[in-house]
Tab-separated table of C-alpha atoms and ligand atoms in Angstrom:
chain	number	residue	atom	x	y	z
A	1	MET	CA	-35.622	-103.104	51.338
A	2	THR	CA	-32.729	-100.932	49.863
A	3	LEU	CA	-29.951	-99.214	51.803
A	4	GLY	CA	-31.577	-95.814	50.926
A	5	ASP	CA	-34.871	-97.161	52.644
A	6	ARG	CA	-32.998	-98.613	55.761
A	7	LEU	CA	-31.148	-95.012	55.804
A	8	LEU	CA	-34.648	-93.161	55.714
A	9	LEU	CA	-36.052	-95.423	58.502
A	10	ALA	CA	-33.070	-94.291	60.651
A	11	TRP	CA	-33.812	-90.837	59.727
A	12	ILE	CA	-37.149	-90.999	60.689
A	13	ALA	CA	-36.135	-92.478	64.082
A	14	LEU	CA	-34.047	-89.611	64.597
A	15	ALA	CA	-37.019	-87.179	64.182
A	16	ALA	CA	-38.645	-88.993	66.882
A	17	VAL	CA	-35.769	-88.377	69.096
A	18	VAL	CA	-35.910	-84.586	68.069
A	19	PHE	CA	-39.610	-84.379	68.868
A	20	VAL	CA	-38.975	-85.845	72.361
A	21	ALA	CA	-36.146	-83.440	72.959
A	22	LEU	CA	-37.980	-80.412	71.738
A	23	LEU	CA	-40.979	-81.127	74.094
A	24	PHE	CA	-38.316	-80.176	76.897
A	25	VAL	CA	-36.014	-77.397	75.277
A	26	PRO	CA	-37.587	-75.186	72.708
A	27	ALA	CA	-35.462	-74.896	69.456
A	28	PRO	CA	-33.471	-71.454	70.412
A	29	TYR	CA	-34.682	-69.426	67.803
A	30	GLY	CA	-36.998	-66.377	67.427
A	31	ARG	CA	-38.592	-65.726	71.089
A	32	TYR	CA	-36.863	-68.501	72.454
A	33	ALA	CA	-33.017	-67.332	71.637
A	34	ARG	CA	-30.909	-67.429	74.282
A	35	ARG	CA	-27.108	-66.260	74.411
A	36	ALA	CA	-26.148	-69.758	76.065
A	37	TRP	CA	-26.277	-71.484	72.630
A	38	GLY	CA	-23.099	-69.633	71.308
A	39	PRO	CA	-22.071	-67.344	68.534
A	40	THR	CA	-25.161	-65.980	66.629
A	41	ILE	CA	-25.720	-64.087	63.412
A	42	ALA	CA	-28.543	-61.916	62.105
A	43	SER	CA	-31.971	-63.585	61.789
A	44	ARG	CA	-32.443	-62.513	58.033
A	45	TRP	CA	-28.911	-64.180	57.209
A	46	ALA	CA	-29.672	-66.866	59.239
A	47	TRP	CA	-32.898	-67.699	57.319
A	48	LEU	CA	-31.149	-67.339	54.175
A	49	LEU	CA	-28.301	-69.701	54.818
A	50	MET	CA	-30.385	-72.180	56.420
A	51	GLU	CA	-33.167	-72.539	53.646
A	52	ALA	CA	-30.931	-71.903	50.445
A	53	PRO	CA	-29.677	-75.380	50.442
A	54	ALA	CA	-33.015	-76.894	50.017
A	55	VAL	CA	-33.140	-74.882	46.893
A	56	LEU	CA	-29.775	-75.594	45.854
A	57	VAL	CA	-29.623	-79.334	46.699
A	58	MET	CA	-32.993	-79.981	44.794
A	59	ALA	CA	-32.072	-77.835	41.932
A	60	GLY	CA	-28.913	-79.955	41.463
A	61	MET	CA	-30.629	-83.321	41.933
A	62	PHE	CA	-32.986	-82.293	39.185
A	63	ALA	CA	-30.317	-81.130	36.944
A	64	PHE	CA	-28.224	-84.523	37.559
A	65	GLY	CA	-30.881	-87.115	38.078
A	66	ARG	CA	-30.946	-89.982	35.889
A	67	HIS	CA	-34.581	-90.218	35.738
A	68	ARG	CA	-36.243	-86.620	35.624
A	69	ASP	CA	-37.239	-86.546	32.144
A	70	SER	CA	-41.041	-86.580	32.641
A	71	TRP	CA	-43.480	-83.739	33.318
A	72	THR	CA	-44.259	-84.787	36.764
A	73	ALA	CA	-40.591	-84.355	37.819
A	74	VAL	CA	-40.920	-81.009	36.507
A	75	ALA	CA	-44.211	-80.568	38.443
A	76	PHE	CA	-42.446	-81.611	41.526
A	77	LEU	CA	-39.414	-79.508	41.150
A	78	VAL	CA	-41.994	-76.576	40.359
A	79	LEU	CA	-44.093	-77.215	43.730
A	80	TRP	CA	-40.738	-77.520	45.937
A	81	LEU	CA	-39.301	-74.027	44.287
A	82	LEU	CA	-42.741	-72.467	44.929
A	83	HIS	CA	-42.338	-73.315	48.659
A	84	TYR	CA	-38.786	-72.731	49.106
A	85	VAL	CA	-37.665	-69.887	46.685
A	86	PRO	CA	-39.917	-67.122	48.700
A	87	ARG	CA	-38.904	-69.005	52.020
A	88	ALA	CA	-35.123	-68.542	51.462
A	89	PHE	CA	-34.667	-65.583	49.223
A	90	VAL	CA	-37.729	-63.265	49.927
A	91	ASP	CA	-39.291	-63.660	53.595
A	92	PRO	CA	-35.945	-63.144	55.663
A	93	PHE	CA	-36.248	-59.492	54.156
A	94	LEU	CA	-39.631	-59.153	55.124
A	95	TRP	CA	-39.795	-60.012	58.609
A	96	ARG	CA	-39.656	-57.163	60.958
A	97	GLU	CA	-37.202	-58.291	63.682
A	98	PRO	CA	-34.293	-55.494	63.082
A	99	THR	CA	-32.312	-57.013	66.140
A	100	ARG	CA	-33.153	-60.507	66.340
A	101	ARG	CA	-30.140	-62.916	65.963
A	102	THR	CA	-30.286	-66.845	65.667
A	103	PRO	CA	-27.351	-69.028	67.152
A	104	LEU	CA	-24.997	-70.303	64.305
A	105	ALA	CA	-25.630	-74.068	66.111
A	106	ILE	CA	-29.178	-73.677	64.956
A	107	VAL	CA	-28.083	-72.497	61.359
A	108	ALA	CA	-25.570	-75.561	61.015
A	109	MET	CA	-28.385	-78.008	62.093
A	110	ALA	CA	-31.001	-76.512	59.851
A	111	ILE	CA	-28.423	-76.864	56.941
A	112	VAL	CA	-27.759	-80.463	57.677
A	113	PHE	CA	-31.454	-80.769	57.655
A	114	ASN	CA	-32.152	-79.276	54.521
A	115	VAL	CA	-29.122	-81.038	52.797
A	116	VAL	CA	-30.413	-84.468	53.744
A	117	ASN	CA	-33.773	-83.782	53.222
A	118	GLY	CA	-33.158	-82.509	49.845
A	119	LEU	CA	-31.016	-85.024	48.852
A	120	ALA	CA	-33.576	-87.865	50.044
A	121	ASN	CA	-36.419	-86.279	48.264
A	122	GLY	CA	-34.173	-85.286	45.135
A	123	ALA	CA	-32.935	-88.885	44.837
A	124	THR	CA	-36.398	-90.246	45.222
A	125	LEU	CA	-37.898	-87.952	42.461
A	126	PHE	CA	-35.157	-87.530	40.106
A	127	ASP	CA	-32.592	-90.390	40.434
A	128	ARG	CA	-34.220	-93.555	41.677
A	129	PRO	CA	-35.348	-95.703	38.934
A	130	PRO	CA	-37.988	-96.026	37.242
A	131	GLY	CA	-38.642	-92.798	38.131
A	132	TYR	CA	-42.038	-90.867	37.879
A	133	ARG	CA	-43.694	-91.035	34.696
A	134	ASP	CA	-46.081	-88.738	33.117
A	135	ALA	CA	-48.909	-90.968	33.941
A	136	TRP	CA	-48.247	-90.117	37.579
A	137	LEU	CA	-50.054	-86.532	36.932
A	138	ALA	CA	-53.386	-88.195	36.437
A	139	ASP	CA	-52.851	-90.532	39.629
A	140	PRO	CA	-55.564	-89.775	42.178
A	141	ARG	CA	-52.546	-89.741	44.983
A	142	PHE	CA	-50.599	-87.063	42.963
A	143	LEU	CA	-53.974	-85.014	42.465
A	144	LEU	CA	-55.093	-85.283	46.260
A	145	GLY	CA	-51.620	-84.671	47.483
A	146	THR	CA	-51.160	-81.591	45.410
A	147	ALA	CA	-54.616	-80.127	46.282
A	148	ILE	CA	-53.716	-80.542	49.863
A	149	PHE	CA	-50.173	-79.154	49.295
A	150	ALA	CA	-51.678	-76.067	47.768
A	151	LEU	CA	-54.369	-75.701	50.812
A	152	GLY	CA	-51.248	-75.885	53.218
A	153	TYR	CA	-49.478	-73.351	50.929
A	154	ALA	CA	-52.290	-71.034	51.292
A	155	ILE	CA	-52.889	-71.459	55.138
A	156	ASN	CA	-49.074	-71.043	55.540
A	157	ARG	CA	-48.516	-67.788	53.582
A	158	ASP	CA	-51.624	-66.283	55.057
A	159	ALA	CA	-50.641	-66.778	58.554
A	160	ASP	CA	-46.904	-65.675	57.843
A	161	ARG	CA	-48.423	-62.533	56.178
A	162	ARG	CA	-50.450	-61.798	59.035
A	163	LEU	CA	-47.886	-62.379	61.725
A	164	ARG	CA	-45.133	-60.021	59.653
A	165	HIS	CA	-47.799	-57.222	59.803
A	166	LEU	CA	-48.125	-57.223	63.574
A	167	ARG	CA	-44.936	-55.150	63.956
A	168	GLY	CA	-44.151	-51.868	62.819
A	169	PRO	CA	-41.010	-50.950	61.303
A	170	GLY	CA	-38.275	-51.323	63.852
A	171	GLU	CA	-40.561	-52.901	66.488
A	172	SER	CA	-39.650	-56.045	68.147
A	173	GLY	CA	-42.246	-56.845	70.688
A	174	TYR	CA	-45.054	-59.552	70.305
A	175	ARG	CA	-48.943	-58.917	69.944
A	176	ILE	CA	-51.983	-61.367	69.801
A	177	PRO	CA	-52.480	-62.307	66.128
A	178	ARG	CA	-55.743	-62.179	64.738
A	179	GLY	CA	-57.759	-63.095	61.616
A	180	GLY	CA	-57.493	-65.856	59.101
A	181	LEU	CA	-57.097	-69.399	61.085
A	182	PHE	CA	-55.882	-67.495	63.819
A	183	ARG	CA	-59.198	-67.329	65.121
A	184	TRP	CA	-59.064	-71.155	66.053
A	185	VAL	CA	-55.222	-71.729	66.572
A	186	SER	CA	-51.987	-69.905	67.611
A	187	CYS	CA	-49.937	-71.380	64.973
A	188	PRO	CA	-51.480	-71.515	61.639
A	189	ASN	CA	-48.493	-71.009	59.849
A	190	TYR	CA	-47.207	-74.516	61.555
A	191	LEU	CA	-50.504	-75.918	60.441
A	192	GLY	CA	-50.180	-74.937	57.110
A	193	GLU	CA	-46.381	-76.156	57.070
A	194	ILE	CA	-47.449	-79.609	58.219
A	195	VAL	CA	-50.511	-79.880	55.703
A	196	ILE	CA	-47.973	-78.866	53.101
A	197	TRP	CA	-45.760	-81.713	53.413
A	198	CYS	CA	-48.502	-84.078	54.243
A	199	GLY	CA	-49.622	-83.109	50.862
A	200	TRP	CA	-46.018	-83.765	49.483
A	201	ALA	CA	-45.924	-87.233	51.230
A	202	ILE	CA	-49.086	-88.487	49.497
A	203	ALA	CA	-48.292	-86.717	45.912
A	204	THR	CA	-44.809	-88.060	45.848
A	205	TRP	CA	-45.953	-91.569	47.733
A	206	SER	CA	-42.713	-92.050	49.080
A	207	LEU	CA	-40.796	-92.765	52.216
A	208	ALA	CA	-38.833	-89.443	51.911
A	209	GLY	CA	-41.890	-87.493	51.561
A	210	LEU	CA	-43.171	-89.389	54.570
A	211	ALA	CA	-40.041	-88.458	56.313
A	212	PHE	CA	-40.055	-84.889	55.740
A	213	ALA	CA	-43.859	-84.721	56.841
A	214	LEU	CA	-42.911	-86.539	60.044
A	215	TRP	CA	-39.756	-84.360	60.800
A	216	THR	CA	-42.100	-81.039	60.071
A	217	VAL	CA	-44.579	-82.642	62.721
A	218	ALA	CA	-41.420	-83.198	64.955
A	219	ASN	CA	-40.040	-79.699	64.581
A	220	LEU	CA	-43.349	-77.704	64.745
A	221	ALA	CA	-45.757	-79.681	67.106
A	222	PRO	CA	-43.695	-78.662	70.411
A	223	ARG	CA	-43.064	-75.136	69.142
A	224	ALA	CA	-46.866	-74.442	68.695
A	225	ARG	CA	-47.111	-76.143	72.266
A	226	ASP	CA	-44.734	-73.566	73.550
A	227	HIS	CA	-46.335	-70.550	71.424
A	228	GLN	CA	-49.395	-71.255	73.190
A	229	ARG	CA	-47.829	-71.149	76.665
A	230	PHE	CA	-46.048	-68.179	75.707
A	231	TYR	CA	-49.118	-66.132	74.582
A	232	ARG	CA	-51.495	-67.543	77.769
A	233	GLU	CA	-48.716	-66.404	79.989
A	234	ARG	CA	-48.075	-63.030	78.220
A	235	PHE	CA	-51.857	-61.995	77.462
A	236	PRO	CA	-54.247	-62.560	80.235
A	237	GLU	CA	-56.948	-61.435	77.348
A	238	TYR	CA	-55.590	-64.196	75.165
A	239	PRO	CA	-58.709	-65.900	73.514
A	240	PRO	CA	-59.362	-69.044	75.761
A	241	GLU	CA	-60.976	-71.191	72.964
A	242	ARG	CA	-57.897	-70.884	70.741
A	243	ARG	CA	-55.992	-74.133	70.514
A	244	ALA	CA	-52.174	-74.629	69.738
A	245	LEU	CA	-52.352	-76.163	66.450
A	246	VAL	CA	-55.413	-78.199	65.275
A	247	PRO	CA	-58.662	-76.230	65.085
A	248	GLY	CA	-61.168	-77.826	67.958
A	249	VAL	CA	-58.556	-80.663	68.915
A	250	TRP	CA	-55.370	-79.396	70.326
B	1	NDP	P1	-42.668	-67.912	64.278
B	1	NDP	O1	-44.377	-67.970	64.366
B	1	NDP	O2	-42.064	-67.954	65.555
B	1	NDP	O3	-42.202	-66.542	63.814
B	1	NDP	C1	-42.362	-65.886	62.386
B	1	NDP	C2	-42.177	-64.415	62.447
B	1	NDP	O4	-43.427	-64.064	62.850
B	1	NDP	C3	-40.921	-64.283	63.253
B	1	NDP	O5	-40.543	-62.963	62.425
B	1	NDP	C4	-41.376	-63.649	64.588
B	1	NDP	O6	-40.707	-62.699	65.165
B	1	NDP	C5	-42.587	-63.130	64.142
B	1	NDP	N1	-44.003	-63.283	65.252
B	1	NDP	C6	-44.253	-64.494	65.380
B	1	NDP	N2	-45.336	-64.101	66.316
B	1	NDP	C7	-45.434	-62.855	66.575
B	1	NDP	C8	-46.222	-62.016	67.464
B	1	NDP	N3	-47.292	-62.543	68.083
B	1	NDP	N4	-46.113	-60.762	67.350
B	1	NDP	C9	-45.297	-60.110	66.466
B	1	NDP	N5	-44.260	-60.784	65.995
B	1	NDP	C10	-44.353	-62.274	65.771
B	1	NDP	O7	-42.343	-68.957	63.164
B	1	NDP	P2	-40.882	-69.291	62.796
B	1	NDP	O8	-39.896	-68.517	62.871
B	1	NDP	O9	-40.694	-70.663	63.723
B	1	NDP	O10	-40.891	-70.167	61.390
B	1	NDP	C11	-41.218	-69.132	60.320
B	1	NDP	C12	-41.566	-70.024	59.186
B	1	NDP	O11	-40.791	-71.130	58.798
B	1	NDP	C13	-43.080	-70.596	59.472
B	1	NDP	O12	-43.877	-70.836	58.175
B	1	NDP	C14	-42.871	-72.097	59.705
B	1	NDP	O13	-43.754	-72.893	59.133
B	1	NDP	C15	-41.411	-72.413	58.949
B	1	NDP	N6	-40.747	-73.386	59.620
B	1	NDP	C16	-40.670	-74.748	58.958
B	1	NDP	C17	-39.963	-75.669	59.767
B	1	NDP	C18	-40.050	-77.227	59.203
B	1	NDP	O14	-39.597	-78.263	59.714
B	1	NDP	N7	-40.424	-77.505	58.010
B	1	NDP	C19	-38.975	-75.547	60.888
B	1	NDP	C20	-39.338	-74.237	61.264
B	1	NDP	C21	-40.203	-73.059	60.764
B	1	NDP	P3	-39.289	-63.251	66.157
B	1	NDP	O15	-38.478	-64.020	65.279
B	1	NDP	O16	-38.936	-62.038	66.723
B	1	NDP	O17	-40.291	-63.964	67.265
């Protein structure tokens, strides 16, 4: 086992610790933002600062990687950027949350996460010998993983779009989301995000991809449970059959 693999296993162990911590303390951004977490900045700039490193680090790893001369490497870069460019540079300016602020502590943690995650995935994809050859584009793991990635992407984008339209300009309250996968779960955006990175893990067939999928579950499964509880407490008419994250299951 290489040093890189050992570091990734330690990184996965840290995800498990974060998962347990988030079961007790919701990440303090969005509806759970609290003054006790110290200085804050406007949430849209927070999102840009948090997510931009994912774009920059991956683009840098591609530019300087020693094993990036294949269409497969290009395909992985395109998938990554398809997700992260809108997330970093477009979405923050579409959310309707004029007064929402995010603690700098959260911004700092998200930056560290995106830098480490970008380095791990970028090194695996573009630098680690022997690299991904063009034949990987026809491998069943790549084809299945990419299809799952696309499915998750569609679910995540649709859910985030529906959430955006719950508020009019300048509004900041909460409403019951409806339509799409909201019929079955409270957080289809999180479900879509988890599906995306599970697809990525399969398509890359790598420890770095698996680590990202596990980190996504660690971050978002506790938050989905908290959102579910939030909706049930706030809205007596909240659809009782709606699960938190996985239709019909949980
Ligand atoms: P939320 O669902 O908490 O909020 C998304 C946006 O919708 C916010 O602007 C929020 O406003 C607004 N919103 C949510 N619910 C309602 C409602 N019922 N009524 C009105 N407005 C609402 O998602 P996150 O902010 O946690 O995540 C945003 C995206 O980032 C998601 O796609 C998520 O999957 C992704 N993400 C990925 C992570 C990963 O580990 N890969 C980690 C965290 C997020 P407000 O901010 O005011 O609550």
